[in-house]
Coordinates of C-alpha atoms and ligand atoms in Angstrom, one line a residue:
M11 CA -3.8 -52.8 -18.3
T12 CA -4.1 -56.6 -18.6
I13 CA -3.0 -58.6 -15.6
E14 CA -1.2 -61.8 -16.3
A15 CA -2.6 -65.1 -14.9
R16 CA 0.6 -65.9 -12.9
P17 CA -0.3 -69.6 -12.2
T18 CA 1.5 -71.5 -9.4
A19 CA 1.1 -75.0 -7.9
M20 CA -2.0 -73.8 -6.1
R21 CA -3.8 -71.4 -8.5
T22 CA -4.4 -71.1 -12.2
H23 CA -5.0 -67.4 -12.1
V24 CA -4.6 -64.3 -9.9
C25 CA -8.0 -62.8 -9.1
G26 CA -7.7 -59.6 -11.2
S27 CA -6.6 -61.5 -14.3
L28 CA -10.1 -63.0 -14.8
G29 CA -12.7 -61.4 -17.1
V30 CA -15.4 -62.2 -19.5
D31 CA -12.9 -63.9 -21.8
N32 CA -12.6 -66.7 -19.2
V33 CA -16.3 -67.4 -19.0
G34 CA -16.8 -71.2 -18.9
E35 CA -13.3 -72.0 -17.7
T36 CA -12.6 -73.9 -14.5
V37 CA -10.1 -71.9 -12.5
S38 CA -8.4 -72.0 -9.1
V39 CA -7.8 -68.8 -7.2
C40 CA -6.2 -68.1 -3.9
G41 CA -6.5 -65.1 -1.5
W42 CA -8.1 -63.6 1.6
V43 CA -11.8 -63.2 2.4
A44 CA -12.4 -59.5 2.0
K45 CA -16.1 -59.7 2.6
R46 CA -18.8 -62.4 3.0
R47 CA -22.5 -61.6 2.3
E48 CA -25.2 -64.2 3.2
H49 CA -28.0 -64.9 0.7
G50 CA -30.3 -67.1 2.6
E51 CA -29.1 -70.0 4.6
H52 CA -27.1 -71.9 2.1
L53 CA -25.7 -69.3 -0.3
A54 CA -22.9 -66.8 0.4
F55 CA -21.1 -64.3 -1.8
V56 CA -17.4 -64.3 -0.9
D57 CA -15.2 -61.5 -2.1
L58 CA -11.8 -63.0 -2.5
R59 CA -8.9 -60.6 -2.4
D60 CA -5.3 -60.9 -3.7
H61 CA -2.8 -58.3 -4.7
T62 CA -4.6 -57.8 -8.1
G63 CA -8.0 -57.1 -6.8
L64 CA -11.3 -58.6 -5.6
L65 CA -13.2 -61.5 -7.2
Q66 CA -16.8 -62.5 -6.3
C67 CA -17.3 -66.2 -5.6
V68 CA -20.7 -67.7 -5.1
V69 CA -20.4 -70.3 -2.4
E70 CA -23.2 -72.8 -1.8
G71 CA -23.6 -75.0 1.2
S72 CA -22.5 -74.3 4.7
V73 CA -18.8 -73.4 4.7
D74 CA -17.2 -71.7 7.6
V75 CA -15.3 -68.8 6.1
R76 CA -14.7 -65.5 7.8
S77 CA -13.0 -62.3 7.2
E78 CA -9.3 -62.7 6.3
Y79 CA -9.4 -66.5 6.1
V80 CA -7.0 -67.7 3.4
L81 CA -8.8 -69.7 0.8
R82 CA -8.3 -71.6 -2.3
I83 CA -11.4 -71.6 -4.4
T84 CA -11.9 -73.8 -7.5
G85 CA -14.9 -73.1 -9.7
T86 CA -16.3 -72.0 -13.0
V87 CA -16.1 -68.4 -14.4
A88 CA -19.6 -67.2 -15.2
E89 CA -21.0 -63.9 -16.4
R90 CA -22.8 -62.0 -13.6
P91 CA -26.6 -61.9 -14.1
S92 CA -27.6 -58.6 -15.8
G93 CA -28.1 -55.7 -13.4
T94 CA -25.5 -57.1 -11.0
V95 CA -22.4 -56.0 -12.9
N96 CA -20.0 -53.9 -10.8
P97 CA -18.2 -51.3 -13.0
N98 CA -15.9 -50.4 -10.1
L99 CA -14.2 -53.8 -10.0
V100 CA -11.8 -55.1 -12.7
T101 CA -13.6 -58.4 -12.3
G102 CA -17.0 -56.7 -12.0
A103 CA -18.6 -58.5 -15.0
I104 CA -18.0 -62.0 -13.8
E105 CA -18.2 -64.3 -10.7
I106 CA -17.0 -67.8 -9.8
V107 CA -19.8 -70.3 -9.4
N108 CA -19.9 -74.0 -8.4
C109 CA -17.2 -73.2 -5.9
E110 CA -15.2 -75.8 -4.0
V111 CA -13.6 -74.0 -1.0
E112 CA -10.4 -75.1 0.7
V113 CA -9.4 -73.2 3.9
L114 CA -5.6 -72.7 3.8
S115 CA -5.5 -70.6 7.0
V116 CA -7.9 -69.4 9.5
A117 CA -7.7 -65.8 10.8
E118 CA -8.7 -63.8 13.8
P119 CA -10.9 -60.8 13.0
P120 CA -8.5 -58.0 11.9
P121 CA -8.2 -55.0 14.3
F122 CA -9.3 -52.6 11.7
P123 CA -11.1 -52.8 8.3
L124 CA -8.7 -53.6 5.5
D125 CA -10.2 -51.1 3.0
D126 CA -10.4 -47.4 2.6
R127 CA -11.8 -47.0 6.1
A128 CA -8.3 -47.7 7.4
A129 CA -7.4 -44.1 6.5
E130 CA -9.4 -43.1 9.6
V131 CA -7.6 -45.5 11.9
D132 CA -4.9 -44.3 14.3
E133 CA -1.6 -44.6 12.4
T134 CA 0.2 -46.4 15.2
I135 CA -2.4 -49.2 15.0
R136 CA -1.9 -49.4 11.3
L137 CA 1.9 -49.6 11.8
K138 CA 1.6 -52.2 14.6
Y139 CA -0.3 -54.4 12.2
R140 CA 1.5 -53.2 9.1
Y141 CA 1.3 -56.7 7.5
L142 CA -2.5 -56.3 7.6
D143 CA -2.4 -52.7 6.4
L144 CA -0.2 -53.9 3.4
R145 CA -3.1 -56.1 2.2
R146 CA -5.1 -53.0 1.4
E147 CA -5.4 -52.0 -2.2
Q148 CA -3.8 -48.6 -1.7
M149 CA -0.7 -50.0 0.0
Q150 CA -0.3 -52.7 -2.6
R151 CA -0.6 -50.0 -5.3
H152 CA 2.0 -47.8 -3.5
L153 CA 4.5 -50.6 -3.1
R154 CA 4.2 -51.6 -6.7
A155 CA 4.5 -48.0 -7.9
R156 CA 7.7 -47.8 -5.8
A157 CA 9.1 -51.0 -7.3
A158 CA 8.3 -49.7 -10.8
M159 CA 10.1 -46.4 -10.0
N160 CA 13.2 -48.2 -8.7
S161 CA 13.2 -50.4 -11.8
A162 CA 12.8 -47.4 -14.2
I163 CA 15.6 -45.5 -12.4
R164 CA 17.9 -48.5 -12.5
S165 CA 17.3 -48.9 -16.2
A166 CA 17.8 -45.2 -16.9
M167 CA 21.1 -45.2 -15.0
D168 CA 22.3 -48.5 -16.6
A169 CA 21.4 -47.2 -20.1
Q170 CA 23.5 -44.1 -19.4
G171 CA 26.6 -46.2 -18.5
F172 CA 26.4 -46.0 -14.8
V173 CA 27.6 -49.0 -12.7
E174 CA 25.8 -50.0 -9.5
V175 CA 28.3 -50.3 -6.7
E176 CA 27.3 -51.2 -3.1
T177 CA 29.1 -49.2 -0.5
P178 CA 29.5 -50.3 3.2
M179 CA 26.9 -49.7 5.9
L180 CA 29.4 -49.8 8.7
I181 CA 31.6 -46.8 8.1
A182 CA 33.6 -44.1 9.9
S183 CA 31.4 -41.1 9.5
T184 CA 29.9 -38.9 6.8
P185 CA 29.7 -35.2 6.8
E186 CA 26.1 -34.5 5.7
G187 CA 25.5 -32.4 8.8
A188 CA 23.1 -34.5 10.6
R189 CA 23.8 -36.7 13.7
D190 CA 25.2 -40.2 13.0
F191 CA 23.6 -43.4 14.1
V192 CA 26.4 -45.4 15.7
V193 CA 27.1 -49.1 16.1
P194 CA 29.4 -50.3 18.9
S195 CA 32.2 -52.6 17.8
R196 CA 32.5 -55.9 19.7
L197 CA 36.0 -56.6 18.4
H198 CA 37.2 -53.1 19.1
P199 CA 35.6 -52.2 22.4
G200 CA 35.1 -48.5 22.9
S201 CA 35.1 -48.0 19.1
F202 CA 32.0 -47.3 17.0
Y203 CA 31.0 -47.5 13.4
A204 CA 28.7 -44.9 12.0
L205 CA 25.8 -45.8 9.7
P206 CA 26.1 -43.8 6.5
Q207 CA 24.3 -40.5 6.2
S208 CA 25.1 -41.0 2.5
P209 CA 27.7 -42.8 0.5
Q210 CA 29.3 -39.4 -0.3
L211 CA 32.9 -40.2 0.5
F212 CA 32.8 -43.7 -1.0
K213 CA 31.4 -42.5 -4.3
Q214 CA 34.2 -40.0 -4.5
L215 CA 36.6 -42.8 -3.8
C216 CA 35.0 -44.8 -6.6
M217 CA 35.8 -41.9 -9.0
I218 CA 39.4 -41.9 -7.9
G219 CA 39.2 -45.7 -8.4
G220 CA 38.3 -45.2 -12.1
V221 CA 34.7 -46.4 -11.9
D222 CA 33.8 -43.3 -14.1
R223 CA 30.0 -43.5 -13.5
Y224 CA 28.7 -44.8 -10.2
Y225 CA 25.1 -45.2 -8.9
Q226 CA 23.3 -46.9 -6.1
I227 CA 19.9 -46.9 -4.7
A228 CA 21.4 -46.2 -1.3
R229 CA 19.9 -46.5 2.2
C230 CA 20.9 -43.5 4.2
M231 CA 20.6 -43.0 7.9
R232 CA 20.3 -39.7 9.7
D233 CA 19.5 -39.2 13.3
E234 CA 17.4 -36.1 13.1
D235 CA 13.8 -35.2 14.1
L236 CA 11.2 -37.0 12.0
R237 CA 8.5 -35.2 10.0
A238 CA 5.9 -36.1 7.4
D239 CA 8.6 -35.9 4.7
R240 CA 11.5 -37.3 6.8
Q241 CA 12.4 -40.7 8.3
F242 CA 15.6 -41.9 10.1
E243 CA 16.4 -44.2 7.2
F244 CA 15.5 -43.4 3.6
S245 CA 16.5 -44.3 0.1
Q246 CA 18.4 -42.1 -2.4
L247 CA 19.3 -42.5 -5.9
D248 CA 23.0 -41.7 -5.4
A249 CA 25.2 -41.0 -8.4
E250 CA 28.6 -39.7 -9.3
M251 CA 30.4 -39.2 -12.6
S252 CA 34.0 -38.4 -13.6
F253 CA 35.2 -35.7 -16.1
A254 CA 31.8 -34.2 -15.8
S255 CA 30.2 -30.8 -15.3
Q256 CA 27.0 -29.6 -13.6
E257 CA 25.4 -29.8 -17.1
D258 CA 26.2 -33.5 -17.4
V259 CA 24.8 -34.3 -14.0
L260 CA 21.6 -32.4 -14.6
E261 CA 21.1 -34.2 -17.9
V262 CA 21.6 -37.7 -16.4
I263 CA 19.4 -37.0 -13.4
T264 CA 16.6 -35.5 -15.5
K265 CA 16.5 -38.7 -17.5
A266 CA 16.2 -40.7 -14.3
V267 CA 13.3 -38.7 -12.9
A268 CA 11.6 -38.5 -16.2
D269 CA 11.6 -42.2 -16.5
A270 CA 10.5 -42.6 -12.9
T271 CA 7.6 -40.2 -13.6
M272 CA 6.6 -42.1 -16.7
A273 CA 6.7 -45.4 -14.8
V274 CA 4.5 -44.2 -12.0
R275 CA 2.3 -41.6 -13.6
G276 CA 2.5 -42.4 -17.3
A277 CA 3.4 -38.7 -17.8
E278 CA 6.1 -36.8 -19.6
I279 CA 7.8 -34.2 -17.5
G280 CA 9.3 -32.2 -20.4
E281 CA 12.2 -29.9 -19.9
I282 CA 12.9 -29.0 -16.2
P283 CA 13.2 -25.2 -15.8
R284 CA 16.2 -23.7 -13.9
M285 CA 16.4 -20.8 -11.5
S286 CA 19.3 -19.4 -9.6
W287 CA 19.2 -19.6 -5.9
R288 CA 19.1 -15.8 -5.6
E289 CA 16.2 -15.6 -8.0
A290 CA 14.3 -18.3 -6.1
M291 CA 14.8 -16.4 -2.9
N292 CA 13.8 -13.1 -4.4
R293 CA 10.7 -14.3 -6.2
Y294 CA 9.5 -17.1 -4.0
G295 CA 11.3 -16.6 -0.7
S296 CA 12.5 -20.1 -0.7
D297 CA 15.4 -22.2 -2.0
K298 CA 12.8 -24.9 -2.9
P299 CA 10.1 -22.8 -4.6
D300 CA 6.7 -24.3 -5.2
I301 CA 6.1 -23.0 -8.7
R302 CA 2.7 -24.6 -9.1
F303 CA 1.2 -21.2 -8.1
D304 CA 2.2 -17.5 -8.6
M305 CA 1.7 -15.0 -5.7
E306 CA 5.3 -14.0 -6.2
L307 CA 7.3 -11.8 -3.9
T308 CA 7.5 -8.3 -5.3
E309 CA 10.3 -5.9 -4.6
L310 CA 9.2 -2.7 -2.9
T311 CA 12.4 -1.4 -1.4
E312 CA 12.6 1.4 -4.1
V313 CA 9.0 2.5 -3.4
F314 CA 10.0 3.3 0.2
A315 CA 13.5 4.6 -0.6
S316 CA 12.8 7.9 1.2
T317 CA 10.0 6.9 3.5
G318 CA 9.2 8.6 6.7
F319 CA 7.7 5.5 8.2
K320 CA 10.3 4.1 10.6
A321 CA 9.4 0.5 10.4
F322 CA 10.1 0.6 6.6
G323 CA 13.6 1.8 7.0
A324 CA 14.9 -1.7 6.4
E325 CA 17.4 -3.3 4.0
S326 CA 14.7 -5.0 2.0
I327 CA 10.9 -4.5 1.7
K328 CA 8.8 -6.9 -0.3
G329 CA 5.2 -7.7 -0.6
I330 CA 2.8 -10.4 -1.9
C331 CA -0.8 -9.9 -3.1
H332 CA -3.5 -12.4 -2.3
K333 CA -5.9 -12.0 -5.1
G334 CA -9.6 -11.6 -4.3
A335 CA -9.1 -12.7 -0.7
S336 CA -10.4 -9.8 1.2
E337 CA -13.9 -11.1 1.7
N338 CA -12.7 -14.4 3.2
T339 CA -9.9 -13.0 5.3
S340 CA -11.2 -12.1 8.8
R341 CA -9.5 -9.7 11.2
N342 CA -8.7 -12.8 13.3
K343 CA -7.1 -14.5 10.4
L344 CA -4.9 -11.4 9.8
D345 CA -3.9 -11.4 13.5
D346 CA -3.0 -15.1 13.3
L347 CA -0.9 -14.5 10.2
T348 CA 0.9 -11.6 11.9
D349 CA 1.7 -14.0 14.8
S350 CA 3.0 -16.6 12.4
A351 CA 5.2 -14.0 10.7
K352 CA 6.7 -13.0 14.0
R353 CA 7.3 -16.7 14.8
W354 CA 9.1 -17.0 11.5
G355 CA 11.4 -14.2 12.5
A356 CA 9.8 -11.0 11.2
K357 CA 9.4 -7.9 13.5
G358 CA 5.9 -7.5 12.2
L359 CA 3.6 -8.0 9.2
V360 CA 1.9 -5.2 7.4
W361 CA -1.4 -6.1 5.8
M362 CA -3.6 -4.0 3.5
R363 CA -7.1 -4.6 2.2
A364 CA -7.8 -3.2 -1.2
S365 CA -11.2 -1.6 -2.0
E366 CA -12.5 0.8 -4.6
G367 CA -12.3 4.4 -3.5
D368 CA -14.9 7.1 -4.3
D369 CA -12.7 8.3 -7.2
G370 CA -12.7 4.7 -8.7
E371 CA -9.0 4.3 -7.7
V372 CA -7.8 1.4 -5.6
E373 CA -7.8 2.3 -2.0
L374 CA -5.5 0.5 0.6
N375 CA -7.0 0.1 4.0
S376 CA -4.6 -0.7 6.8
P377 CA -3.8 0.5 10.3
I378 CA -0.5 1.8 9.0
A379 CA -1.9 3.4 5.8
K380 CA -1.9 6.8 7.5
F381 CA 1.9 6.7 7.9
L382 CA 2.5 6.3 4.2
S383 CA 2.5 9.0 1.5
P384 CA 0.0 8.9 -1.4
D385 CA 3.0 8.1 -3.7
E386 CA 4.0 5.2 -1.6
L387 CA 0.5 3.8 -1.5
S388 CA 0.1 4.1 -5.2
G389 CA 3.6 2.6 -5.6
I390 CA 2.4 -0.5 -3.8
V391 CA -0.7 -0.7 -5.9
A392 CA 1.3 -0.4 -9.1
A393 CA 4.1 -2.8 -8.1
L394 CA 1.8 -5.6 -6.8
G395 CA -0.9 -5.1 -9.4
V396 CA -3.4 -4.6 -6.6
E397 CA -7.1 -4.6 -7.5
P398 CA -10.2 -4.1 -5.2
G399 CA -10.9 -7.2 -3.1
D400 CA -7.2 -8.2 -2.8
V401 CA -5.2 -8.4 0.4
C402 CA -1.5 -7.6 0.3
Y403 CA 1.1 -8.3 2.9
L404 CA 4.4 -6.4 3.3
V405 CA 7.6 -7.3 5.3
A406 CA 10.5 -5.0 5.9
D407 CA 13.7 -6.6 7.3
Q408 CA 17.1 -7.9 6.3
W409 CA 16.9 -9.4 2.8
N410 CA 17.1 -13.0 3.8
R411 CA 14.5 -12.6 6.6
T412 CA 12.1 -10.6 4.3
C413 CA 12.3 -13.4 1.7
H414 CA 12.0 -16.2 4.2
V415 CA 8.9 -14.8 6.0
L416 CA 7.1 -13.8 2.9
G417 CA 8.0 -17.2 1.3
L418 CA 6.3 -19.0 4.2
L419 CA 3.3 -16.7 4.1
R420 CA 3.0 -17.3 0.4
L421 CA 2.8 -21.1 1.1
A422 CA 0.4 -20.6 3.9
L423 CA -2.0 -18.6 1.7
G424 CA -1.8 -20.2 -1.6
R425 CA -0.2 -23.6 -1.7
P426 CA -2.3 -26.2 -3.5
A427 CA -2.9 -29.6 -1.9
T428 CA -0.2 -32.3 -2.6
H429 CA -2.2 -34.1 -5.2
E430 CA -3.3 -30.9 -7.0
G431 CA -1.6 -28.6 -9.4
G432 CA 0.4 -31.1 -11.4
L433 CA 4.1 -31.9 -11.2
Q434 CA 6.4 -28.9 -11.3
F435 CA 10.1 -29.9 -11.2
L436 CA 12.7 -27.2 -10.9
W437 CA 16.5 -27.1 -10.8
V438 CA 17.8 -24.5 -8.4
I439 CA 21.4 -23.7 -9.3
D440 CA 24.2 -21.4 -8.1
F441 CA 23.7 -22.0 -4.4
P442 CA 25.9 -20.0 -2.2
L443 CA 28.9 -22.0 -0.8
F444 CA 28.1 -21.0 2.7
E445 CA 24.6 -20.5 4.1
S446 CA 25.6 -18.3 7.2
V447 CA 28.4 -17.3 9.5
D448 CA 28.3 -19.0 12.9
E449 CA 27.7 -16.3 15.5
V450 CA 29.8 -18.0 18.1
T451 CA 32.8 -19.3 16.1
G452 CA 32.7 -16.6 13.3
K453 CA 33.2 -19.5 10.8
P454 CA 31.1 -19.9 7.7
V455 CA 28.6 -22.8 7.7
P456 CA 28.6 -24.9 4.4
A457 CA 25.3 -24.8 2.5
H458 CA 25.8 -28.2 1.0
H459 CA 28.8 -30.3 2.3
P460 CA 32.4 -29.4 2.5
F461 CA 33.4 -31.2 -0.7
T462 CA 31.5 -28.7 -2.9
M463 CA 33.6 -26.8 -5.4
P464 CA 33.3 -23.0 -5.2
H465 CA 32.2 -21.2 -8.3
P466 CA 35.4 -20.5 -10.3
E467 CA 34.6 -16.8 -10.6
D468 CA 34.3 -16.5 -6.8
V469 CA 37.3 -18.4 -5.6
G470 CA 39.2 -15.1 -5.0
L471 CA 36.6 -14.1 -2.4
L472 CA 37.6 -17.1 -0.2
A473 CA 40.7 -15.2 0.9
G474 CA 38.6 -12.1 1.9
E475 CA 36.6 -11.0 4.9
P476 CA 34.1 -13.5 6.5
S477 CA 31.2 -11.2 5.5
E478 CA 32.3 -11.6 1.9
M479 CA 32.1 -15.3 2.2
L480 CA 28.3 -15.4 1.9
N481 CA 28.6 -14.0 -1.6
V482 CA 30.7 -16.9 -2.8
R483 CA 28.7 -19.1 -5.1
S484 CA 29.2 -22.8 -5.3
Q485 CA 28.7 -25.3 -8.0
A486 CA 25.9 -26.9 -6.1
Y487 CA 22.4 -27.5 -7.4
D488 CA 19.1 -28.9 -6.0
L489 CA 16.2 -30.6 -7.6
V490 CA 12.8 -29.4 -6.4
L491 CA 9.4 -30.9 -7.0
N492 CA 6.2 -29.0 -6.0
G493 CA 8.1 -27.2 -3.3
W494 CA 9.8 -30.2 -1.8
E495 CA 13.6 -30.6 -2.0
L496 CA 14.1 -33.9 -3.8
G497 CA 17.8 -33.8 -3.7
S498 CA 21.1 -32.0 -4.0
G499 CA 24.4 -32.4 -5.7
S500 CA 27.6 -30.5 -6.7
V501 CA 30.7 -30.4 -8.6
R502 CA 33.3 -31.7 -6.1
I503 CA 36.6 -30.4 -5.1
H504 CA 39.2 -32.8 -6.5
K505 CA 42.4 -31.2 -5.3
G506 CA 43.8 -31.8 -1.8
D507 CA 45.0 -28.2 -1.4
V508 CA 41.6 -26.6 -2.2
Q509 CA 39.9 -29.1 0.0
Q510 CA 42.3 -28.2 2.8
Q511 CA 41.6 -24.5 2.3
I512 CA 37.9 -25.1 2.6
F513 CA 38.4 -27.2 5.8
N514 CA 40.5 -24.3 7.2
L515 CA 37.8 -21.8 6.4
L516 CA 35.2 -24.0 8.1
G517 CA 37.4 -24.2 11.2
I518 CA 38.2 -27.8 10.7
S519 CA 41.8 -28.1 11.8
S520 CA 44.4 -30.1 9.8
A521 CA 44.5 -32.6 12.6
E522 CA 40.7 -33.0 12.6
A523 CA 40.6 -33.2 8.8
A524 CA 43.3 -35.8 8.8
E525 CA 41.4 -37.8 11.5
K526 CA 38.0 -37.6 9.9
F527 CA 38.7 -37.5 6.1
G528 CA 42.5 -38.2 6.0
F529 CA 41.7 -41.2 3.7
L530 CA 40.0 -38.9 1.2
L531 CA 42.8 -36.3 1.3
D532 CA 45.3 -39.1 0.9
A533 CA 43.4 -40.5 -2.1
F534 CA 43.5 -37.0 -3.7
R535 CA 47.3 -37.4 -3.8
Y536 CA 47.1 -40.3 -6.2
G537 CA 45.3 -38.7 -9.2
A538 CA 41.7 -37.6 -8.7
P539 CA 39.6 -37.0 -11.8
P540 CA 37.3 -33.9 -11.7
H541 CA 33.9 -35.3 -10.7
A542 CA 30.4 -34.3 -9.9
G543 CA 27.3 -36.0 -8.5
F544 CA 23.9 -35.9 -7.1
A545 CA 21.5 -37.7 -4.8
F546 CA 17.7 -37.5 -4.6
G547 CA 15.2 -39.0 -2.2
M548 CA 13.2 -41.9 -3.6
D549 CA 10.7 -41.9 -0.8
R550 CA 9.9 -38.2 -1.5
L551 CA 9.7 -38.7 -5.2
V552 CA 7.3 -41.6 -5.2
A553 CA 5.2 -39.9 -2.5
L554 CA 4.7 -36.9 -4.7
L555 CA 4.2 -38.9 -7.8
L556 CA 1.4 -40.7 -5.9
G557 CA 0.0 -37.4 -4.5
E558 CA 0.8 -38.4 -0.9
D559 CA 2.2 -35.9 1.5
N560 CA 3.3 -38.4 4.1
I561 CA 6.2 -40.5 3.1
R562 CA 5.2 -43.2 5.6
E563 CA 2.4 -44.1 3.1
V564 CA 5.0 -45.2 0.5
I565 CA 7.4 -47.1 2.9
A566 CA 6.6 -50.7 3.7
F567 CA 7.7 -50.6 7.3
P568 CA 8.2 -47.0 8.4
K569 CA 8.8 -45.6 11.9
T570 CA 6.4 -43.3 13.7
Q571 CA 7.1 -39.6 14.3
S572 CA 8.9 -40.5 17.5
G573 CA 11.2 -42.9 15.8
A574 CA 9.7 -46.1 17.1
D575 CA 8.4 -49.1 15.2
P576 CA 5.2 -50.2 16.8
L577 CA 5.4 -53.6 15.0
T578 CA 8.8 -54.8 16.2
E579 CA 9.0 -52.4 19.1
A580 CA 12.4 -51.2 18.0
P581 CA 14.4 -49.6 19.6
T582 CA 14.7 -52.1 22.4
G583 CA 17.2 -52.6 25.2
I584 CA 19.8 -55.4 25.0
D585 CA 20.8 -57.8 27.8
Q586 CA 23.7 -57.3 30.2
D587 CA 25.9 -60.0 28.6
H588 CA 25.6 -58.4 25.2
L589 CA 26.4 -54.9 26.7
E590 CA 29.5 -56.4 28.3
D591 CA 30.6 -58.0 25.0
L592 CA 30.5 -54.6 23.5
G593 CA 32.3 -53.0 26.4
L594 CA 29.3 -50.8 27.3
R595 CA 27.8 -49.8 30.5
L596 CA 24.5 -47.8 30.7
L597 CA 24.1 -44.7 32.7
P598 CA 21.1 -44.5 35.0
K599 CA 18.1 -42.9 33.3
T600 CA 18.0 -39.2 34.3
T601 CA 14.3 -38.5 33.6
Ligands
LIG16 N1 25.7 -36.7 -0.6 C1 24.7 -35.7 -0.8 C2 23.5 -35.9 0.0 O1 23.2 -37.0 0.4 C3 24.3 -35.6 -2.3 C4 25.5 -35.3 -3.2 O2 26.2 -34.3 -3.0 O3 25.7 -36.1 -4.1 O4 22.7 -35.0 0.2

């Protein structure tokens, strides 16, 4: 890729734009001293760094330049003497000679090396000095990839007739199911704004407002525990469209992620396969299957239909087969995996090593093998396609727990590293409307949010028993990439009475619904178009496109795992006067 010169008042070129074509030209470049190497007393090689790369400058005479000093160097572009060309640098065939050096800023020695060695540095230190960390080639590349993704997504949405609308940051509350961050109001002491968990309600109001196709690269705030793939604040491509079906939304979003992938990776994603939620659970034990590898869950319930082995008298028995793993799977490892399975909720984990028996048949060796009949053993071999040298694992439990535990085990045993195995997008469709029934309240818990339209064929079940509720499908869909949930969306309820019915089922009283979402229910009374939408996490998408499993690597100024910012020291206290202005008094610390 050619880099443009980008001249300014101080420079004629950015470092990385220079090459053999410029030999003989007098140029001015600006940047930071990445490295200085002495050659005798009066000659130094200075590697000057800007956002486009490094440039070697040959500086004669005694100039005081040290690491990270900011320089303007004017000199002549020359070909490097043969044998000193550096093929790893864009500018590796040239250097700047006859240099005149102007020091624009001096610098203290940086607290850590600003190159690849920074990866070994404690992350808190990197975040405390994030402005230095950002100078590194990798961080520059990540920020620019992210900008290219944003730009590609905006273009894709614009081209499809979507209008960018900014929705407010100080709002009442949004029902995404996480805790709200709140902001006390000075003008209304005792009252609080919530920061948006998503623009969900506003985008629906935009549809009622006739916007037709809305999108926004929206900042969303959720007060939940942080992980490698989760921050308090994150960016989503948020979209909503009127008079549209699930199919329309999938098409629009596919275009956006395809263009984003092209912008960052230069790769086509092709058609995104689809899988129902039930199939995903049955085959991969997860609603966000990582389909980069097989090791699928295999149904064994039938094999044990009339078993005498008590532990297998369960609703669902499934197994996975780890090909050729026996040799490298120690007894300790098997014990560890059994402990993990129990932590994940299983009563136990059955493992079996396969070897070749005297008769040439596959023989399964396991502490529980003696409890199984020859037919059951050969049933396992046939169903899982077991060969000598394999290890297989079986779980018997309720269907959802069997799936869940084997799904996690499958990931633990076979998941490729983040940067390996290519990009496998997947639409997971036909999610259930409710994910569980709350044991205490007996009320169903929504799998997406309470504005999701039930599947038309299953609406009748809503009037039935709570246990039937879990069979109600919704018109909700997720986009998954390499086993990460990128985003979710749904066809929305656009009728006040249906919405009210769902609130009732969820145990949200009319009074509570009126208080929290009354404005939406009111709006439904004035002619709401049928509408549907989606949102996906941009931090996660760009992280995966860059092969990073930590989203902090693609965010300019992220928070640490404990939610703090070592750079600005947020969150901080506020002074007494300010508290009084806000009508707040702090309770004494209890710990
Ligand atoms: N508001 C939802 C979310 O942030 C996405 C959607 O339903 O459009 O997850």
